C-alpha atoms as a printed R data frame, in Angstrom:
    type eleno elety resid chain resno       x      y      z
1   ATOM     1    CA   MET     A     1   0.000  0.000  0.000
2   ATOM     2    CA   PRO     A     2   1.523  3.370 -0.991
3   ATOM     3    CA   ARG     A     3   2.588  5.624  1.826
4   ATOM     4    CA   LEU     A     4   0.578  8.827  2.063
5   ATOM     5    CA   SER     A     5   2.683 11.979  1.899
6   ATOM     6    CA   ALA     A     6   1.994 14.942  4.142
7   ATOM     7    CA   PRO     A     7   0.426 18.009  2.526
8   ATOM     8    CA   PRO     A     8   2.920 20.750  1.621
9   ATOM     9    CA   TRP     A     9   1.481 23.202  4.154
10  ATOM    10    CA   LEU     A    10   2.098 20.757  6.993
11  ATOM    11    CA   ARG     A    11   5.675 20.215  5.843
12  ATOM    12    CA   ASP     A    12   6.125 23.996  5.736
13  ATOM    13    CA   LEU     A    13   4.802 24.233  9.294
14  ATOM    14    CA   ALA     A    14   7.283 21.565 10.380
15  ATOM    15    CA   GLY     A    15  10.037 23.543  8.656
16  ATOM    16    CA   ALA     A    16   8.955 26.763 10.365
17  ATOM    17    CA   TRP     A    17   9.086 24.984 13.734
18  ATOM    18    CA   ILE     A    18  12.725 24.037 13.085
19  ATOM    19    CA   PHE     A    19  13.797 27.334 11.522
20  ATOM    20    CA   TYR     A    20  12.215 29.748 13.975
21  ATOM    21    CA   SER     A    21  12.776 27.953 17.285
22  ATOM    22    CA   VAL     A    22  15.162 25.688 19.173
23  ATOM    23    CA   LEU     A    23  12.324 23.367 20.187
24  ATOM    24    CA   PRO     A    24  12.758 19.665 19.322
25  ATOM    25    CA   ALA     A    25  11.913 18.821 15.723
26  ATOM    26    CA   TRP     A    26   8.798 16.821 14.946
27  ATOM    27    CA   PRO     A    27   9.293 13.118 14.194
28  ATOM    28    CA   ALA     A    28   7.115 13.592 11.097
29  ATOM    29    CA   PRO     A    29   6.445 14.869  8.507
30  ATOM    30    CA   ALA     A    30   9.677 15.693  6.719
31  ATOM    31    CA   PRO     A    31  10.124 19.481  6.897
32  ATOM    32    CA   ARG     A    32  10.005 21.770  3.900
33  ATOM    33    CA   PHE     A    33  11.386 25.308  4.016
34  ATOM    34    CA   GLU     A    34  10.218 27.051  0.840
35  ATOM    35    CA   ARG     A    35   7.224 28.867  2.385
36  ATOM    36    CA   ILE     A    36   7.859 28.802  6.108
37  ATOM    37    CA   ALA     A    37   7.461 32.556  6.651
38  ATOM    38    CA   ARG     A    38   3.667 32.313  6.470
39  ATOM    39    CA   PHE     A    39   3.740 30.041  9.529
40  ATOM    40    CA   ALA     A    40   6.158 32.171 11.571
41  ATOM    41    CA   PRO     A    41   3.229 33.779 13.473
42  ATOM    42    CA   TRP     A    42   2.090 30.284 14.513
43  ATOM    43    CA   ILE     A    43   5.538 29.583 15.935
44  ATOM    44    CA   GLY     A    44   5.396 33.008 17.581
45  ATOM    45    CA   ALA     A    45   2.152 32.004 19.290
46  ATOM    46    CA   VAL     A    46   3.864 28.932 20.759
47  ATOM    47    CA   LEU     A    47   6.942 30.856 21.907
48  ATOM    48    CA   GLY     A    48   4.798 33.653 23.336
49  ATOM    49    CA   ALA     A    49   2.662 31.094 25.168
50  ATOM    50    CA   LEU     A    50   5.743 29.487 26.716
51  ATOM    51    CA   GLN     A    51   6.904 32.909 27.924
52  ATOM    52    CA   ALA     A    52   3.408 33.559 29.265
53  ATOM    53    CA   LEU     A    53   3.491 30.288 31.212
54  ATOM    54    CA   LEU     A    54   6.810 31.249 32.768
55  ATOM    55    CA   TRP     A    55   5.399 34.680 33.679
56  ATOM    56    CA   TRP     A    56   2.443 33.033 35.422
57  ATOM    57    CA   GLY     A    57   4.725 30.571 37.186
58  ATOM    58    CA   LEU     A    58   6.978 33.317 38.521
59  ATOM    59    CA   GLN     A    59   4.156 35.703 39.464
60  ATOM    60    CA   GLY     A    60   4.548 36.595 43.144
61  ATOM    61    CA   GLN     A    61   7.455 34.165 43.570
62  ATOM    62    CA   VAL     A    62  10.328 36.450 42.558
63  ATOM    63    CA   PRO     A    63  10.844 40.235 42.351
64  ATOM    64    CA   LEU     A    64   9.417 41.869 39.223
65  ATOM    65    CA   VAL     A    65  12.855 42.701 37.819
66  ATOM    66    CA   ALA     A    66  13.851 39.012 37.995
67  ATOM    67    CA   GLN     A    67  10.534 37.946 36.506
68  ATOM    68    CA   VAL     A    68  10.962 40.264 33.519
69  ATOM    69    CA   ALA     A    69  14.598 39.280 32.992
70  ATOM    70    CA   LEU     A    70  13.876 35.545 33.088
71  ATOM    71    CA   VAL     A    71  10.950 35.837 30.668
72  ATOM    72    CA   LEU     A    72  13.080 37.863 28.246
73  ATOM    73    CA   ALA     A    73  15.914 35.358 28.561
74  ATOM    74    CA   LEU     A    74  13.522 32.509 27.767
75  ATOM    75    CA   GLY     A    75  12.276 34.327 24.671
76  ATOM    76    CA   LEU     A    76  15.827 34.845 23.401
77  ATOM    77    CA   TRP     A    77  16.726 31.226 24.042
78  ATOM    78    CA   LEU     A    78  13.598 29.820 22.402
79  ATOM    79    CA   SER     A    79  14.282 31.757 19.183
80  ATOM    80    CA   GLY     A    80  17.982 30.944 19.219
81  ATOM    81    CA   GLY     A    81  18.721 34.672 18.939
82  ATOM    82    CA   LEU     A    82  17.868 34.363 15.238
83  ATOM    83    CA   HIS     A    83  16.090 37.696 14.916
84  ATOM    84    CA   MET     A    84  18.104 39.638 17.486
85  ATOM    85    CA   ASP     A    85  21.177 39.103 15.337
86  ATOM    86    CA   GLY     A    86  19.270 40.887 12.576
87  ATOM    87    CA   VAL     A    87  18.585 43.829 14.899
88  ATOM    88    CA   MET     A    88  22.290 44.341 15.487
89  ATOM    89    CA   ASP     A    89  23.405 43.791 11.889
90  ATOM    90    CA   SER     A    90  20.677 46.079 10.532
91  ATOM    91    CA   ALA     A    91  21.638 48.860 12.938
92  ATOM    92    CA   ASP     A    92  25.288 48.575 11.923
93  ATOM    93    CA   GLY     A    93  24.235 48.661  8.276
94  ATOM    94    CA   LEU     A    94  22.082 51.750  8.709
95  ATOM    95    CA   ALA     A    95  24.996 53.512 10.402
96  ATOM    96    CA   ALA     A    96  27.413 52.588  7.600
97  ATOM    97    CA   GLY     A    97  25.759 54.643  4.856
98  ATOM    98    CA   ASP     A    98  26.898 53.542  1.389
99  ATOM    99    CA   ARG     A    99  28.646 50.529  2.914
100 ATOM   100    CA   CYS     A   100  25.368 49.295  4.360
101 ATOM   101    CA   LEU     A   101  25.307 45.776  2.892
102 ATOM   102    CA   GLU     A   102  28.987 45.259  3.615
103 ATOM   103    CA   ALA     A   103  28.532 46.246  7.256
104 ATOM   104    CA   MET     A   104  25.495 44.000  7.621
105 ATOM   105    CA   ALA     A   105  27.460 41.040  6.255
106 ATOM   106    CA   ASP     A   106  30.324 41.614  8.714
107 ATOM   107    CA   SER     A   107  30.115 39.112 11.577
108 ATOM   108    CA   ARG     A   108  31.528 41.695 13.983
109 ATOM   109    CA   VAL     A   109  29.072 43.837 15.928
110 ATOM   110    CA   GLY     A   110  29.610 47.595 15.995
111 ATOM   111    CA   ALA     A   111  28.552 50.273 18.447
112 ATOM   112    CA   SER     A   112  25.271 50.899 16.614
113 ATOM   113    CA   GLY     A   113  24.378 47.216 16.813
114 ATOM   114    CA   VAL     A   114  25.035 47.079 20.544
115 ATOM   115    CA   GLN     A   115  22.945 50.207 21.105
116 ATOM   116    CA   ALA     A   116  20.071 48.728 19.087
117 ATOM   117    CA   LEU     A   117  20.184 45.515 21.117
118 ATOM   118    CA   VAL     A   118  20.110 47.421 24.397
119 ATOM   119    CA   LEU     A   119  17.286 49.659 23.203
120 ATOM   120    CA   VAL     A   120  15.116 46.726 22.106
121 ATOM   121    CA   LEU     A   121  15.616 44.962 25.442
122 ATOM   122    CA   LEU     A   122  14.928 48.146 27.422
123 ATOM   123    CA   LEU     A   123  11.702 48.785 25.504
124 ATOM   124    CA   ARG     A   124  10.577 45.232 26.150
125 ATOM   125    CA   THR     A   125  11.533 45.452 29.820
126 ATOM   126    CA   ALA     A   126   9.565 48.664 30.281
127 ATOM   127    CA   ALA     A   127   6.536 47.227 28.504
128 ATOM   128    CA   LEU     A   128   6.467 44.047 30.610
129 ATOM   129    CA   ALA     A   129   6.866 46.033 33.819
130 ATOM   130    CA   LEU     A   130   3.885 48.189 32.821
131 ATOM   131    CA   LEU     A   131   1.741 45.250 31.723
132 ATOM   132    CA   GLY     A   132   1.666 43.376 35.018
133 ATOM   133    CA   ALA     A   133  -1.136 40.793 35.031
134 ATOM   134    CA   ALA     A   134  -1.841 41.443 31.333
135 ATOM   135    CA   ALA     A   135   1.719 40.462 30.324
136 ATOM   136    CA   PRO     A   136   0.893 36.822 29.387
137 ATOM   137    CA   MET     A   137  -1.747 37.829 26.833
138 ATOM   138    CA   ALA     A   138   0.424 40.643 25.513
139 ATOM   139    CA   LEU     A   139   3.410 38.307 25.092
140 ATOM   140    CA   VAL     A   140   1.388 36.037 22.816
141 ATOM   141    CA   TRP     A   141  -0.108 38.872 20.765
142 ATOM   142    CA   ALA     A   142   3.234 40.654 20.330
143 ATOM   143    CA   ALA     A   143   5.061 37.452 19.385
144 ATOM   144    CA   VAL     A   144   2.483 36.706 16.695
145 ATOM   145    CA   CYS     A   145   2.350 40.244 15.309
146 ATOM   146    CA   GLY     A   146   6.136 40.590 15.375
147 ATOM   147    CA   ARG     A   147   6.542 37.511 13.207
148 ATOM   148    CA   LEU     A   148   3.910 38.850 10.852
149 ATOM   149    CA   ALA     A   149   6.109 41.870 10.057
150 ATOM   150    CA   PRO     A   150   8.451 40.161  7.553
151 ATOM   151    CA   LEU     A   151   5.527 39.184  5.309
152 ATOM   152    CA   PRO     A   152   4.852 42.726  3.987
153 ATOM   153    CA   ALA     A   153   8.610 43.259  3.808
154 ATOM   154    CA   MET     A   154   8.906 40.241  1.521
155 ATOM   155    CA   ALA     A   155   5.851 41.150 -0.542
156 ATOM   156    CA   TRP     A   156   6.398 44.872 -1.013
157 ATOM   157    CA   PHE     A   157  10.180 45.307 -1.276
158 ATOM   158    CA   PRO     A   158  12.984 43.726 -3.318
159 ATOM   159    CA   TYR     A   159  15.529 41.458 -1.696
160 ATOM   160    CA   LEU     A   160  18.878 43.215 -1.420
161 ATOM   161    CA   ARG     A   161  21.131 40.159 -1.578
162 ATOM   162    CA   PRO     A   162  20.462 37.940 -4.620
163 ATOM   163    CA   GLY     A   163  21.483 34.463 -3.597
164 ATOM   164    CA   GLY     A   164  21.605 35.422  0.077
165 ATOM   165    CA   SER     A   165  20.677 32.979  2.816
166 ATOM   166    CA   ALA     A   166  17.141 34.394  3.173
167 ATOM   167    CA   ALA     A   167  16.452 34.844 -0.540
168 ATOM   168    CA   PHE     A   168  14.321 31.695 -0.575
169 ATOM   169    CA   HIS     A   169  11.613 33.509  1.394
170 ATOM   170    CA   ARG     A   170  10.897 35.900 -1.434
171 ATOM   171    CA   ALA     A   171  11.646 33.436 -4.222
172 ATOM   172    CA   HIS     A   172   8.953 31.009 -3.044
173 ATOM   173    CA   GLY     A   173   6.517 33.437 -1.437
174 ATOM   174    CA   ALA     A   174   3.061 34.048 -2.846
175 ATOM   175    CA   ALA     A   175   1.003 37.251 -2.792
176 ATOM   176    CA   LEU     A   176   0.628 38.848  0.632
177 ATOM   177    CA   ALA     A   177  -3.075 38.003  0.845
178 ATOM   178    CA   VAL     A   178  -2.215 34.334  0.362
179 ATOM   179    CA   GLU     A   179   0.667 34.366  2.846
180 ATOM   180    CA   LEU     A   180  -1.586 35.910  5.489
181 ATOM   181    CA   ARG     A   181  -4.149 33.082  5.419
182 ATOM   182    CA   PRO     A   182  -2.531 30.974  8.184
183 ATOM   183    CA   THR     A   183  -2.468 34.008 10.472
184 ATOM   184    CA   LEU     A   184  -6.125 34.733  9.762
185 ATOM   185    CA   LEU     A   185  -6.904 31.193 10.913
186 ATOM   186    CA   LEU     A   186  -4.959 31.887 14.114
187 ATOM   187    CA   LEU     A   187  -6.711 35.180 14.808
188 ATOM   188    CA   PRO     A   188  -9.958 33.742 16.298
189 ATOM   189    CA   LEU     A   189  -7.913 31.884 18.921
190 ATOM   190    CA   LEU     A   190  -6.058 35.069 19.851
191 ATOM   191    CA   LEU     A   191  -9.299 36.961 20.242
192 ATOM   192    CA   LEU     A   192 -10.398 34.476 22.906
193 ATOM   193    CA   LEU     A   193  -7.527 35.457 25.201
194 ATOM   194    CA   PRO     A   194  -8.936 37.177 28.311
195 ATOM   195    CA   TRP     A   195  -7.572 40.540 29.370
196 ATOM   196    CA   PRO     A   196  -7.693 40.902 33.186
197 ATOM   197    CA   GLY     A   197 -10.173 43.569 34.262
198 ATOM   198    CA   LEU     A   198 -10.745 44.686 30.698
199 ATOM   199    CA   ALA     A   199 -13.478 42.446 29.324
200 ATOM   200    CA   SER     A   200 -14.853 45.093 26.974
201 ATOM   201    CA   TRP     A   201 -11.526 45.863 25.269
202 ATOM   202    CA   PRO     A   202  -9.893 42.577 24.265
203 ATOM   203    CA   VAL     A   203 -10.023 43.021 20.489
204 ATOM   204    CA   PRO     A   204  -8.547 46.528 20.053
205 ATOM   205    CA   THR     A   205  -5.992 45.921 22.801
206 ATOM   206    CA   GLY     A   206  -4.369 42.992 21.038
207 ATOM   207    CA   LEU     A   207  -4.710 44.409 17.549
208 ATOM   208    CA   VAL     A   208  -2.690 47.537 18.334
209 ATOM   209    CA   ALA     A   209   0.381 45.300 18.062
210 ATOM   210    CA   LEU     A   210  -0.291 45.141 14.313
211 ATOM   211    CA   VAL     A   211   0.638 48.813 13.911
212 ATOM   212    CA   PRO     A   212   4.424 48.356 14.233
213 ATOM   213    CA   ALA     A   213   4.177 45.112 12.240
214 ATOM   214    CA   LEU     A   214   3.199 47.290  9.271
215 ATOM   215    CA   PHE     A   215   5.151 50.447 10.062
216 ATOM   216    CA   VAL     A   216   8.570 48.886 10.779
217 ATOM   217    CA   PRO     A   217   8.973 46.883  7.525
218 ATOM   218    CA   VAL     A   218   7.834 49.862  5.460
219 ATOM   219    CA   ALA     A   219  10.168 52.264  7.272
220 ATOM   220    CA   LEU     A   220  13.165 49.953  6.934
221 ATOM   221    CA   GLY     A   221  12.354 49.052  3.344
222 ATOM   222    CA   ARG     A   222  12.114 52.688  2.277
223 ATOM   223    CA   ARG     A   223  15.299 53.601  4.112
224 ATOM   224    CA   LEU     A   224  17.342 50.805  2.532
225 ATOM   225    CA   GLY     A   225  15.515 50.394 -0.767
226 ATOM   226    CA   GLY     A   226  14.682 46.801  0.073
227 ATOM   227    CA   HIS     A   227  15.173 44.103  2.664
228 ATOM   228    CA   SER     A   228  17.562 41.300  3.564
229 ATOM   229    CA   GLY     A   229  17.529 38.428  6.007
230 ATOM   230    CA   ASP     A   230  18.956 40.758  8.642
231 ATOM   231    CA   THR     A   231  16.203 43.316  8.228
232 ATOM   232    CA   TYR     A   232  13.558 40.594  8.282
233 ATOM   233    CA   GLY     A   233  14.872 39.728 11.735
234 ATOM   234    CA   ALA     A   234  14.978 43.373 12.736
235 ATOM   235    CA   CYS     A   235  11.332 43.722 11.673
236 ATOM   236    CA   VAL     A   236  10.405 40.882 14.023
237 ATOM   237    CA   GLU     A   237  12.211 42.204 17.093
238 ATOM   238    CA   TRP     A   238  11.333 45.873 16.715
239 ATOM   239    CA   SER     A   239   7.697 45.078 15.934
240 ATOM   240    CA   GLU     A   240   7.434 42.726 18.903
241 ATOM   241    CA   SER     A   241   9.003 45.244 21.293
242 ATOM   242    CA   LEU     A   242   6.930 48.179 20.063
243 ATOM   243    CA   GLY     A   243   3.835 45.969 20.012
244 ATOM   244    CA   LEU     A   244   4.285 45.165 23.698
245 ATOM   245    CA   LEU     A   245   4.733 48.849 24.451
246 ATOM   246    CA   LEU     A   246   1.633 49.825 22.481
247 ATOM   247    CA   ILE     A   247  -0.452 47.173 24.237
248 ATOM   248    CA   ALA     A   248   0.762 48.464 27.605
249 ATOM   249    CA   SER     A   249  -0.101 52.024 26.561
250 ATOM   250    CA   ALA     A   250  -3.566 50.975 25.338
251 ATOM   251    CA   LEU     A   251  -4.276 49.234 28.637
252 ATOM   252    CA   ARG     A   252  -3.191 52.297 30.598
253 ATOM   253    CA   LEU     A   253  -5.430 54.529 28.513
254 ATOM   254    CA   ALA     A   254  -8.334 52.138 28.946
255 ATOM   255    CA   ALA     A   255  -7.786 52.033 32.705
256 ATOM   256    CA   ALA     A   256  -7.685 55.840 32.866
257 ATOM   257    CA   ALA     A   257 -10.838 56.139 30.759
258 ATOM   258    CA   GLY     A   258 -12.646 53.615 32.951
């Protein structure tokens, strides 16, 4: 009897699991990597949920500063630092002017890259400290929206490094509306997440994290004239950090209005 092969979308999801996280690979199906970017938000939901579980587990057991630091450390470990490397390389490239691509390809990290790393972590630290009990839901929303950011970057801007390590994303990607379908399937589950003390605001609170997911790839793409694997990673981290901060701000405004 012939062996049934897994559908391509499931193989892409298995590939996304391997590419975007350090979690153990699935025993089956065999991964495929051509169109994994469309499933990055799904992997973000898993990584955000794991951070949320750690936040809940540490709540009231350790000082807030330790709680925030440990949750951030878990997030960096789960992603293997894949996107944070892009934050640093992109910052060095932006600071290098005409030598942008050369600086981004350099494995050494410059002063601009270090500053960008510190700034991203400080923004995320401030957001988590402000979020308090709402941090678990915000971590999931921001992780999903952050990993949505490379999709418009891939669809709307040329790839700056023909033959580069991330060129396959754009070479195999479909139209943006098609690439967004897996995320649209995920959206109803996200909308079920409860926001403590804010039952009437769950939808707009989470959706504000989409703003940087659109703004950051457009801003970077216009500045550089396109995108690379490094800037795809930068889009993820900056969008996730700003998304957390926007969610925290929205909750504060809602609390003040109530």
